[in-house]
Short mmCIF file of C-alpha atoms and ligand atoms in Angstrom, two decimals:
data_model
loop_
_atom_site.label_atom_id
_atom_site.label_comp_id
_atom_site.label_asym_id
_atom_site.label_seq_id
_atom_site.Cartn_x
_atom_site.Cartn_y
_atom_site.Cartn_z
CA UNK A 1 -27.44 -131.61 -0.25
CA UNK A 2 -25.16 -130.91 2.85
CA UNK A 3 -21.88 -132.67 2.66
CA UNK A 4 -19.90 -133.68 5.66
CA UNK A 5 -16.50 -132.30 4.11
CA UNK A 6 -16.03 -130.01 1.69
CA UNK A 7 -12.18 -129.36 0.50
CA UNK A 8 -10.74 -126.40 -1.73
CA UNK A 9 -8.13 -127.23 -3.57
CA UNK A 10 -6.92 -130.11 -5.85
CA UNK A 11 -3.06 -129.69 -4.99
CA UNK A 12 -1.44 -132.84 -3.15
CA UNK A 13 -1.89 -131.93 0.30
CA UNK A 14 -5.93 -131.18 -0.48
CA UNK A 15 -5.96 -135.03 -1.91
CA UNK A 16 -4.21 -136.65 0.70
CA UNK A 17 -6.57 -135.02 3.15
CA UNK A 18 -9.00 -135.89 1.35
CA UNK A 19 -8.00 -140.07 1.14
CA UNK A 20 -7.55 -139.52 4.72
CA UNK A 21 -11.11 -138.61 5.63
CA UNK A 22 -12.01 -141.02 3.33
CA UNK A 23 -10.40 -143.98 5.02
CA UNK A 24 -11.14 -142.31 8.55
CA UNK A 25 -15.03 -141.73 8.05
CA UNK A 26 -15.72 -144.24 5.05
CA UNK A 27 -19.14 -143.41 3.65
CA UNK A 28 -19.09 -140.01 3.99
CA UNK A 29 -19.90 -137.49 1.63
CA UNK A 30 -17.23 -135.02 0.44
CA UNK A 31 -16.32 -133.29 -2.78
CA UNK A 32 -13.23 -131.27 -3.52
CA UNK A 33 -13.18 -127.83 -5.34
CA UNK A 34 -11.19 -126.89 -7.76
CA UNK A 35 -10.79 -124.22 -9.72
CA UNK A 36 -8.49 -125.42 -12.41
CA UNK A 37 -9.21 -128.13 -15.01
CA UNK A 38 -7.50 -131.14 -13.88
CA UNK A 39 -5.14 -132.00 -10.44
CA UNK A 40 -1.99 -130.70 -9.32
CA UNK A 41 -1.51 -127.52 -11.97
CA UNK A 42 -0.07 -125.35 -9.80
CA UNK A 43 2.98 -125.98 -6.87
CA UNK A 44 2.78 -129.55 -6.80
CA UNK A 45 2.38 -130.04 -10.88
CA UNK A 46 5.79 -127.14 -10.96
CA UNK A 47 8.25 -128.74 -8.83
CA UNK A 48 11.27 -130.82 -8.74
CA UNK A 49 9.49 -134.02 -8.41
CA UNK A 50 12.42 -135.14 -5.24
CA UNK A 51 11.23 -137.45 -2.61
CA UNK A 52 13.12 -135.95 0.12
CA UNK A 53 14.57 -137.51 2.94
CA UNK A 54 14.47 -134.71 5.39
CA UNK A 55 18.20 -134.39 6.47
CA UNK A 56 18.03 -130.29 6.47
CA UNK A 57 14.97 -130.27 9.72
CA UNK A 58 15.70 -129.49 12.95
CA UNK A 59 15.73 -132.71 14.73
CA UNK A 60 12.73 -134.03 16.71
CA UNK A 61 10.91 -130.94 14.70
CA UNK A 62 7.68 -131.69 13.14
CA UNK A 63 9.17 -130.82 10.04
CA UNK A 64 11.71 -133.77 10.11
CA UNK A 65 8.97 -136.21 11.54
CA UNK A 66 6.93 -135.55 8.57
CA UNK A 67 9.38 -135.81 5.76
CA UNK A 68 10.69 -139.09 7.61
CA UNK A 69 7.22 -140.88 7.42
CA UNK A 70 6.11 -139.09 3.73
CA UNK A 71 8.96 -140.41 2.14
CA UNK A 72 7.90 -143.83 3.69
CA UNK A 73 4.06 -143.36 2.54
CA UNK A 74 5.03 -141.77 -0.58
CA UNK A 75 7.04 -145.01 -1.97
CA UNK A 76 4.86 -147.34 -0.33
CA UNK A 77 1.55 -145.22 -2.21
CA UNK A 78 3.57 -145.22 -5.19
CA UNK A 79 3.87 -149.44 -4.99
CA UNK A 80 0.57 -150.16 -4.28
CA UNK A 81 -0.89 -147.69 -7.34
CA UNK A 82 1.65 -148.32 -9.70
CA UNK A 83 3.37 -144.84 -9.93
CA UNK A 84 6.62 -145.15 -11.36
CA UNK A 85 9.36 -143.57 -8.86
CA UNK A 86 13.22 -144.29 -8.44
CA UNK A 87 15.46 -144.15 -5.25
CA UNK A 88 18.55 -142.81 -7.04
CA UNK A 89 20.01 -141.08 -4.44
CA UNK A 90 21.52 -137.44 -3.54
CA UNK A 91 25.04 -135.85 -2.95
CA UNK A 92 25.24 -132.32 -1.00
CA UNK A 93 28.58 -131.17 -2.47
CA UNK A 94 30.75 -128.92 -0.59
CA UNK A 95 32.98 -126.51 -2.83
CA UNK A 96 34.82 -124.37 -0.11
CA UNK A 97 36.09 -124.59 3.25
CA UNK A 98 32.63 -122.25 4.37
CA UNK A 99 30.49 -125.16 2.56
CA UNK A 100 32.69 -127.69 4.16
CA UNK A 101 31.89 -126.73 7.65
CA UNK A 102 28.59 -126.35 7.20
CA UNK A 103 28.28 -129.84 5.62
CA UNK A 104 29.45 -131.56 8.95
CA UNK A 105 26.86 -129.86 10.45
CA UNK A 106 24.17 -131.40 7.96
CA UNK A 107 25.76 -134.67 8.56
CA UNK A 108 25.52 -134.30 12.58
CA UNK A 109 21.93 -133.20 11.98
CA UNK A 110 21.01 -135.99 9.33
CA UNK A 111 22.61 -138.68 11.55
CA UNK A 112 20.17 -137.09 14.87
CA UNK A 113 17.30 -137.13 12.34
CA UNK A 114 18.52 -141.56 12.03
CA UNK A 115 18.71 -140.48 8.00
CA UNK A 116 21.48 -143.09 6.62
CA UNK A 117 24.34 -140.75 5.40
CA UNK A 118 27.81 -141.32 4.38
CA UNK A 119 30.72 -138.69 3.94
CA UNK A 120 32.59 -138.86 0.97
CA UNK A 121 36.17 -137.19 0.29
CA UNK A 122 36.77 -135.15 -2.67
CA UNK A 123 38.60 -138.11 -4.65
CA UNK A 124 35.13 -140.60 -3.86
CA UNK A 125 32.90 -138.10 -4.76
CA UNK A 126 35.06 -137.72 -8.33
CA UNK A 127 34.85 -141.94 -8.62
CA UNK A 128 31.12 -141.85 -8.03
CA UNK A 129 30.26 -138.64 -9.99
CA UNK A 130 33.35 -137.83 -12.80
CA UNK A 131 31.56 -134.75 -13.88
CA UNK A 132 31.32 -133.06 -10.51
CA UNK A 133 33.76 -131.34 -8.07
CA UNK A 134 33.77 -130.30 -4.48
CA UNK A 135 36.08 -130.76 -1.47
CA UNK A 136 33.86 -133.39 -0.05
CA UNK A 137 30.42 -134.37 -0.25
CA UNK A 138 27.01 -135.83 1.74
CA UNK A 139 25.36 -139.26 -0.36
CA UNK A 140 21.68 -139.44 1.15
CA UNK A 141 20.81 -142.83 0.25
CA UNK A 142 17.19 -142.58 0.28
CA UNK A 143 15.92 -139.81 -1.56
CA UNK A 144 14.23 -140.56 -4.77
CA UNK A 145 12.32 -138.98 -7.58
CA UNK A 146 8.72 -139.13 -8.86
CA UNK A 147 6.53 -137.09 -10.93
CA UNK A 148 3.92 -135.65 -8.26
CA UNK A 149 1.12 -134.85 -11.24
CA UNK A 150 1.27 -139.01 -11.28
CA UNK A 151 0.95 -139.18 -7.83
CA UNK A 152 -2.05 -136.39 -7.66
CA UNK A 153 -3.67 -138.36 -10.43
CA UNK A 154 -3.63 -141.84 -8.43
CA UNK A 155 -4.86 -140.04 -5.27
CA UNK A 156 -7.67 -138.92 -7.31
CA UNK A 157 -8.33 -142.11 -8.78
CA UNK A 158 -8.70 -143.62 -4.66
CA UNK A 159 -10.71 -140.55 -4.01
CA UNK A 160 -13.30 -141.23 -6.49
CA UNK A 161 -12.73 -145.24 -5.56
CA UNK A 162 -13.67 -144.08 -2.05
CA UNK A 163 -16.97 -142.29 -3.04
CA UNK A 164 -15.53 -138.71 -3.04
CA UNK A 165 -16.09 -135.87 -5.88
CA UNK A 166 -14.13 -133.86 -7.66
CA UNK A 167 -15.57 -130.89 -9.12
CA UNK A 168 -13.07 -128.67 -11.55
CA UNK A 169 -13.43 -125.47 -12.85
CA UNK A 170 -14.82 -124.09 -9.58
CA UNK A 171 -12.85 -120.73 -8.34
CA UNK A 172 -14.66 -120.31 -4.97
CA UNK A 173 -15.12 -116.74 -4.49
CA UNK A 174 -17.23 -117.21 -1.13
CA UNK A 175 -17.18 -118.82 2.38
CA UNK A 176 -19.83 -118.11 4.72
CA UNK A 177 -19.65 -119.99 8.12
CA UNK A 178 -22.80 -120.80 9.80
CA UNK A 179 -23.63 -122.10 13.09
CA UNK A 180 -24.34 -125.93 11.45
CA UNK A 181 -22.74 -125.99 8.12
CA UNK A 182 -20.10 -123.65 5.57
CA UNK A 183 -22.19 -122.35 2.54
CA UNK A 184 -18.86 -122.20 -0.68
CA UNK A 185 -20.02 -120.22 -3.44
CA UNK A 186 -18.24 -119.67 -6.88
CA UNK A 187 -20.19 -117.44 -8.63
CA UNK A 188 -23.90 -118.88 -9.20
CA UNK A 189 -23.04 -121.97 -8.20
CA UNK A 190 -23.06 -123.40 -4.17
CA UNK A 191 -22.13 -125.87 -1.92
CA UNK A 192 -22.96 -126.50 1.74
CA UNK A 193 -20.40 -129.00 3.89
CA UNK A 194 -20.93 -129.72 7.22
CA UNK A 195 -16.30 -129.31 7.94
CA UNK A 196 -14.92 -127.56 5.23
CA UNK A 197 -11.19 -127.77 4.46
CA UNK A 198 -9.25 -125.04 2.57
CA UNK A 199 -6.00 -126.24 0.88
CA UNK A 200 -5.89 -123.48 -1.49
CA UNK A 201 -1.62 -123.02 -1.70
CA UNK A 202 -0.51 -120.09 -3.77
CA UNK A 203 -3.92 -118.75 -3.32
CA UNK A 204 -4.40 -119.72 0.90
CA UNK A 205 -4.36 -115.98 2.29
CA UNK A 206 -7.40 -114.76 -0.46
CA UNK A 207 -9.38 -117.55 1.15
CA UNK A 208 -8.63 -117.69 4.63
CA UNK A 209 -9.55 -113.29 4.23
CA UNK A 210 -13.19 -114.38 2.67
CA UNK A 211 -13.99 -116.39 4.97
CA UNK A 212 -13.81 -113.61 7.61
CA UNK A 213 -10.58 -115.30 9.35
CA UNK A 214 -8.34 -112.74 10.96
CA UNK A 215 -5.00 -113.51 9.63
CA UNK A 216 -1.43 -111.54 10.13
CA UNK A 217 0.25 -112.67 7.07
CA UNK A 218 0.16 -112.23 3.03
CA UNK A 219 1.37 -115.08 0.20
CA UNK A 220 4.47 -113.71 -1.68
CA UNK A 221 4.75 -115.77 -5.08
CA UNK A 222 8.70 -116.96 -4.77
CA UNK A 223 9.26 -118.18 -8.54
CA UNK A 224 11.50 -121.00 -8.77
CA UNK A 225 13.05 -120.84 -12.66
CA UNK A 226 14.33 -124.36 -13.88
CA UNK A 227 16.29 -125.07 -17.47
CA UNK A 228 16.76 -128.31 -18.51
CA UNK A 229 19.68 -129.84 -19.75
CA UNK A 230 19.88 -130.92 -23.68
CA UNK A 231 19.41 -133.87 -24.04
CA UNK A 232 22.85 -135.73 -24.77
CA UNK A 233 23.83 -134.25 -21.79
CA UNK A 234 21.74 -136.12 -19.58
CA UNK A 235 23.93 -139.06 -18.50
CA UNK A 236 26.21 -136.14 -16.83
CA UNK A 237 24.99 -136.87 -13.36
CA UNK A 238 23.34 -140.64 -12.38
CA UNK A 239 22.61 -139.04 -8.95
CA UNK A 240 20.46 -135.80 -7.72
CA UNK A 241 23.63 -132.76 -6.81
CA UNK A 242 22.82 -130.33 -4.50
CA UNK A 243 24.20 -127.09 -3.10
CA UNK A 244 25.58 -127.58 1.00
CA UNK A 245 22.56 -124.84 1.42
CA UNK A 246 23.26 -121.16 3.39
CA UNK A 247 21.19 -122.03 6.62
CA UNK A 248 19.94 -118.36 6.20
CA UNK A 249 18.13 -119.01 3.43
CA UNK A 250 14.60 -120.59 3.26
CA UNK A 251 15.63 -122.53 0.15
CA UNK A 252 18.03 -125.23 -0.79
CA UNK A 253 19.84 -123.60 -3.71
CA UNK A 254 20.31 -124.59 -7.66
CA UNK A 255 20.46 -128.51 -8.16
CA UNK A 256 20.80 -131.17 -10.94
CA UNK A 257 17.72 -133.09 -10.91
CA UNK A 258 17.20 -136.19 -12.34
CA UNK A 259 13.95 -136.23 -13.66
CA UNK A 260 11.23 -139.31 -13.89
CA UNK A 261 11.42 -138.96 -17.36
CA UNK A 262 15.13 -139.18 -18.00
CA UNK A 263 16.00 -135.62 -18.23
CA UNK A 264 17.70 -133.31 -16.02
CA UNK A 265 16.65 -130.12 -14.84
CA UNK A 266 18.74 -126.75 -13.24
CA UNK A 267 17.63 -125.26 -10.66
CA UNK A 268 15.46 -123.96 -9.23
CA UNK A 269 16.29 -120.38 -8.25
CA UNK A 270 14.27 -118.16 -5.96
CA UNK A 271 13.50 -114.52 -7.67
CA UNK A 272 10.75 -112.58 -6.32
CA UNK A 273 7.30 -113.35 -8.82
CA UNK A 274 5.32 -110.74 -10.10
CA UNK A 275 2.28 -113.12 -10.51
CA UNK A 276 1.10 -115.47 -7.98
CA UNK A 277 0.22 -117.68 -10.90
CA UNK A 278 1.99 -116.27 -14.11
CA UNK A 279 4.76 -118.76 -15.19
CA UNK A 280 6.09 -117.34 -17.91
CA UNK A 281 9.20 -115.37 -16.81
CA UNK A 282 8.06 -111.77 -17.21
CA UNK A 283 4.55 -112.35 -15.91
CA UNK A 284 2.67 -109.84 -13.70
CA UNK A 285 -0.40 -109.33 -12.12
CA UNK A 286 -1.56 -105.56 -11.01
CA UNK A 287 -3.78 -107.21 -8.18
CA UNK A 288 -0.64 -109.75 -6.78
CA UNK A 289 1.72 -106.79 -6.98
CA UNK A 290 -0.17 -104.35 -5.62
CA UNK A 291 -1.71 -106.66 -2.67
CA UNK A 292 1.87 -107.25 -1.21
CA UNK A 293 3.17 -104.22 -1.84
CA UNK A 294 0.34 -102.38 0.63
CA UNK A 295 1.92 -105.09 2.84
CA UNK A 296 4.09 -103.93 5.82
CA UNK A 297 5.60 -107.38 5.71
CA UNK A 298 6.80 -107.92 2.34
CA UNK A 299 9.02 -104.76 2.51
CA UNK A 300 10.78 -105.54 5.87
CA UNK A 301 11.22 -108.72 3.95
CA UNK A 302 13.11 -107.73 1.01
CA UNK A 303 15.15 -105.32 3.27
CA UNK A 304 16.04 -107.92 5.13
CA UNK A 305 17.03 -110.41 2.53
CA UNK A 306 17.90 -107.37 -0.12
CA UNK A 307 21.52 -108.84 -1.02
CA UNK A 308 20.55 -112.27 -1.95
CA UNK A 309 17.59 -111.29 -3.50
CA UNK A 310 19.48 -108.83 -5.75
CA UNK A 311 21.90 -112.07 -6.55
CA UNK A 312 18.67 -114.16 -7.47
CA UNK A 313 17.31 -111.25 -9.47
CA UNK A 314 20.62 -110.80 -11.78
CA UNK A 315 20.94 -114.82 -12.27
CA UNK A 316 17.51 -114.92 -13.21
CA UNK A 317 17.88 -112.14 -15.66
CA UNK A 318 21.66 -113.65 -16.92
CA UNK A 319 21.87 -117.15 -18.30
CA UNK A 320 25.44 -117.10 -17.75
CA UNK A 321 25.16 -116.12 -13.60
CA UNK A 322 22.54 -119.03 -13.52
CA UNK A 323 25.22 -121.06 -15.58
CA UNK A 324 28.38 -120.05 -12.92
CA UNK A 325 25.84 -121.41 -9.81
CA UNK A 326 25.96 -124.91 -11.36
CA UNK A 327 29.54 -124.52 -12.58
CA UNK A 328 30.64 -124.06 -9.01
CA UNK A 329 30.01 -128.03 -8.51
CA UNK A 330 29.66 -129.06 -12.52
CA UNK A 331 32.19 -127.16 -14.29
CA UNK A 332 31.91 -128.78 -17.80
CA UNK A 333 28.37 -127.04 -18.55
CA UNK A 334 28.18 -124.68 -20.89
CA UNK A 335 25.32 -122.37 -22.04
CA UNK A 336 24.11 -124.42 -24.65
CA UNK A 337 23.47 -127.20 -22.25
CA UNK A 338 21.04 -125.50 -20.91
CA UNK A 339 17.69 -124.99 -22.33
CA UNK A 340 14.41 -123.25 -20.97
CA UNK A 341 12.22 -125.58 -18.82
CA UNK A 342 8.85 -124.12 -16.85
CA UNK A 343 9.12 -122.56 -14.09
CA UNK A 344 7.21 -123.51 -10.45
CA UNK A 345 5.90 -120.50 -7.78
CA UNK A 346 6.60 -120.92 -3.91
CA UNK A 347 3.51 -119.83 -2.27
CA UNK A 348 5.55 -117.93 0.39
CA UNK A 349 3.83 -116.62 3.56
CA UNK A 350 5.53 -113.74 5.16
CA UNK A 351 4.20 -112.07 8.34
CA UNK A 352 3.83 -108.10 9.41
CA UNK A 353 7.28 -108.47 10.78
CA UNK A 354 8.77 -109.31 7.28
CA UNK A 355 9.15 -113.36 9.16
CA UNK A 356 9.24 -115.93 6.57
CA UNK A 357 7.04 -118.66 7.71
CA UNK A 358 8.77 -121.81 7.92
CA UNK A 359 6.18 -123.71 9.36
CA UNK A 360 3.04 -124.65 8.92
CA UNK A 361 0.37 -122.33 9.92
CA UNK A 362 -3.22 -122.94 10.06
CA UNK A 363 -6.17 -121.37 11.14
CA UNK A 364 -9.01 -122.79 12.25
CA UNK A 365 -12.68 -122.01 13.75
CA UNK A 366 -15.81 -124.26 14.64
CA UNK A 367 -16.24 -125.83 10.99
CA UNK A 368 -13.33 -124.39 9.00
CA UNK A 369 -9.60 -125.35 8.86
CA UNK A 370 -7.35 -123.34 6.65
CA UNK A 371 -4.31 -124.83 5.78
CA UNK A 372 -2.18 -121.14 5.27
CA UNK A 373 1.23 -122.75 4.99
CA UNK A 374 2.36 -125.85 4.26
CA UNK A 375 5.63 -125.51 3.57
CA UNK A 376 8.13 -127.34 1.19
CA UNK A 377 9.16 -130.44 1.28
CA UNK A 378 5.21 -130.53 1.65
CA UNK A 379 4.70 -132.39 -1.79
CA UNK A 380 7.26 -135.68 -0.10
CA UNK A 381 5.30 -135.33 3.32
CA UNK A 382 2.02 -134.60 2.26
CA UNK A 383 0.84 -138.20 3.37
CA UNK A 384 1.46 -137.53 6.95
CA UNK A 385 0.01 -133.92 6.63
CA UNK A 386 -3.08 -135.18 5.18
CA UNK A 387 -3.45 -137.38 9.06
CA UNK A 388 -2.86 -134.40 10.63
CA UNK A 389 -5.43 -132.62 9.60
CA UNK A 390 -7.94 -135.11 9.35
CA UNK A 391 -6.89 -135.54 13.21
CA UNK A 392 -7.42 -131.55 13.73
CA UNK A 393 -10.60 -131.60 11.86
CA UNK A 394 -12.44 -135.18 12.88
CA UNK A 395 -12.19 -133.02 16.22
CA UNK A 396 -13.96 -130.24 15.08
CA UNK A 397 -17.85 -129.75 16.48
C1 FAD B 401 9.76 -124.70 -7.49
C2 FAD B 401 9.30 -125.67 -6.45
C3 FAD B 401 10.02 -126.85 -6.21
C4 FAD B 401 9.60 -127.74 -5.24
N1 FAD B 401 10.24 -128.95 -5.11
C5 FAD B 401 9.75 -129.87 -4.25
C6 FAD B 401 10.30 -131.18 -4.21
O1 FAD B 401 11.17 -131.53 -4.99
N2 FAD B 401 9.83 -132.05 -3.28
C7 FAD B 401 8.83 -131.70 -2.40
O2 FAD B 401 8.46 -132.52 -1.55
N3 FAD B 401 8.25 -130.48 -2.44
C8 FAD B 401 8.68 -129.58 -3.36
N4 FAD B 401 8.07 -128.35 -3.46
C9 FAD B 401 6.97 -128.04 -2.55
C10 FAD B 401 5.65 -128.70 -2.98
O3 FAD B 401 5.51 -128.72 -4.38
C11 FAD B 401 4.50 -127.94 -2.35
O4 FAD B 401 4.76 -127.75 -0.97
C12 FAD B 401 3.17 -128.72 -2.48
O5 FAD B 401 2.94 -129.09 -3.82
C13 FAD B 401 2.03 -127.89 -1.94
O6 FAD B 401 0.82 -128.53 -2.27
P1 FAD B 401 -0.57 -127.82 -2.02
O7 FAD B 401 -1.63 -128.82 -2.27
O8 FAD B 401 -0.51 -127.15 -0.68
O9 FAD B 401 -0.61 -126.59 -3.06
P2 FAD B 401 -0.94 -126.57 -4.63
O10 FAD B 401 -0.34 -127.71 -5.34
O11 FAD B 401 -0.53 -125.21 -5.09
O12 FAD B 401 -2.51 -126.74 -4.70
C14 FAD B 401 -3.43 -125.72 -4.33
C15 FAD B 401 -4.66 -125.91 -5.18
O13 FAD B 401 -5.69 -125.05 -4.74
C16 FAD B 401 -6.40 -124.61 -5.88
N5 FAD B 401 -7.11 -123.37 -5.56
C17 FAD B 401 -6.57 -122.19 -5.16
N6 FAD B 401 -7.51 -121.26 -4.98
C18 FAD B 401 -8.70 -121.84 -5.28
C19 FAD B 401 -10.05 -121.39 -5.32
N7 FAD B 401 -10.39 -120.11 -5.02
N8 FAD B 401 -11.02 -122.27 -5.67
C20 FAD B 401 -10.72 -123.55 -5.99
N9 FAD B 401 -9.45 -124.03 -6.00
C21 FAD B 401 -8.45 -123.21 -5.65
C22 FAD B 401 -5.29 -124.37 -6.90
O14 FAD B 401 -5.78 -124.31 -8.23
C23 FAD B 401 -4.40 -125.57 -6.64
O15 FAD B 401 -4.72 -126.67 -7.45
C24 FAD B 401 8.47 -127.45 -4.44
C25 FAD B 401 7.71 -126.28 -4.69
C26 FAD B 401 8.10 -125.42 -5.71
C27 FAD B 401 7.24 -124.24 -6.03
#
């Protein structure tokens, strides 16, 4: 049988795309591959399940547009399928003057972006949050928590609903683009799709490569390590506390999450992974070392960023620099409070020059669109992303 869409890759932004066809071209045939045993095992099953509101994004940048409306869509997919999610809210605290400074910036930014924000004085932020300190502080309203494996599972549920397949345990290890149709192979076993759509995350470069694209970047695995706190300390924060983030930095820095399930997580760091899909902390992988390390890229890369890497590095290594991150905003933790949680893995593209993407990057030919980046807070806007493909690709031949 020829399908009329074939996706790779059971990860949130693969099963929104897919609802999206779905509801676009109702009746058609597709089936997603994937190569693991259920939904969402790898970035959007590891993450820290935040509904962002997108106050960081350059405003009038795709990047804010998308969070924006995902947030939207996510709450409003999470009503109608009965996915339990909270709006509890988020404070950006500021500990220095340096912070400080850059905090009215966020808040000039989140304000162009129309994100409701207020600014809160040291003494406020103590009333609404007793355990934590700063010299002032952003509260973003809006943002909320879910558990994205939920979310994945519902969109799977309105795939199926919809007609669509979902075949696990497939690791496609071939593309071949025809003329008509895409043959996907794993192993012995083939499909043919008339559009096929590769969503493929930690794993996006490998495929974009067999499938004969020409592409000028390489995945670096970013590990994001977590702990959790015990559990009597959990009523220590009622709201998610964030770093004021370094604008240098791709990533938003260690924060208390509330979790769906009543917990609290630390973190999550970002320490260079030796295993694109190895979660336990001293995983490695000969092939994902040596891949990057042949690239050009990845060493202009870690020159460039060498100082905070080394910084991630020795917190990763040392509970108690981990510990002095949080302490900077919530002194009273201790090292007991914190116990180990699993980790996620950033599925980081980084180009010949040693650029870290920031942006999404795809690549597409005749029947083929690869999604090679999609780049946090992709799991909040992956709703919206999901149209925009299905807009690039109900355009293809
Ligand atoms: C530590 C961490 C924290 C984060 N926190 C947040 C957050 O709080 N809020 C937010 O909005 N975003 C967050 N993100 C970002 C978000 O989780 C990701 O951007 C999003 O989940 C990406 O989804 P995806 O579908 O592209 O990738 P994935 O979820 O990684 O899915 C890709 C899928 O492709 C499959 N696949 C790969 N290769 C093959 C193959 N050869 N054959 C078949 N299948 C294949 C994989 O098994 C996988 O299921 C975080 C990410 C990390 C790592």
């Amino acid at each position: 049988m020829v399908f009329d869409y074939c996706v790779i890759g059971g990860g949130i932004v693969g099963l929104a795309t897919t609802m999206e066809l779905l509801k676009r071209r109702p009746g058609s045939s597709l089936v997603i591959l994937e190569k693991e045993s259920s939904l969402a095992q790898h970035q959007t099953g590891h993450n820290s399940g935040v509904i962002h509101a997108g106050i960081y994004y350059a405003p009038g940048s795709l990047k804010a547009d998308l969070c924006r409306r995902g947030a939207l869509a996510t709450k409003s997919f999470c009503d109608e399928h009965a996915v339990p999610y909270q709006v509890c809210g988020k404070l950006l605290v500021a500990t220095n003057a340096l912070e400080a400074g850059r905090m009215n910036a966020l808040f000039e930014r989140a304000t162009k972006n129309n994100i409701d924000v207020e600014r809160l004085d040291a003494e406020e932020l103590k009333r609404r949050e007793p355990n934590i300190v700063g010299v002032g502080a952003l509260f973003v309203k809006s943002t909320g928590i879910v558990d994205y494996t939920q979310v994945a599972r519902a969109m799977g549920q309105v795939i199926r609903k919809s007609g669509g397949e979902i075949e696990f345990g497939v690791n496609v290890d071939t593309i071949q683009e025809g003329p008509a149709e895409v043959l996907v192979a794993a192993g012995e076993r083939r499909w043919t799709a008339k559009r096929l759509i590769v969503c493929a995350g930690l794993q996006s470069d490998r495929l974009a490569r067999i499938a004969g694209c020409k592409i000028e970047h390489q995945i670096v695995p970013f590990r994001g390590e977590y702990y959790r706190l015990r559990a009597d300390k959990s009523g220590i924060v009622q709201r998610l506390i964030y770093p004021i983030p370094d604008p240098d930095l791709p990533f938003l820095g260690i924060h208390l999450t509330r979790m769906i399930d009543g917990g609290v997580t630390v973190g999550p760091n970002a320490v260079l992974g030796f295993a694109r899909e190895g979660y336990a902390k001293f995983s490695f992988n000969l092939k994902d070392v040596r891949e990057y390390s042949a690239f050009p890229g990845f060493w202009k890369t870690i020159a460039a960023n060498l100082k905070s890497g080394m910084i991630e590095m020795r917190n990763s290594l040392s509970k108690r620099g981990y510990l002095k991150e949080c302490q900077k905003y919530c002194p009273s933790l201790s090292l007991e409070d914190l116990l180990p949680e699993k980790a996620g893995i950033r599925a980081q593209a980084v180009m010949r020059d040693g650029t870290l993407v920031h942006d999404f990057l795809f690549v597409q030919t005749d029947r083929m669109l690869h999604v090679c980046n999609a780049p946090s807070p992709a799991a909040t806007s992956a709703i919206p992303i999901g149209e925009m493909i299905a807009d690039k690709c109900t355009t293809v031949a």
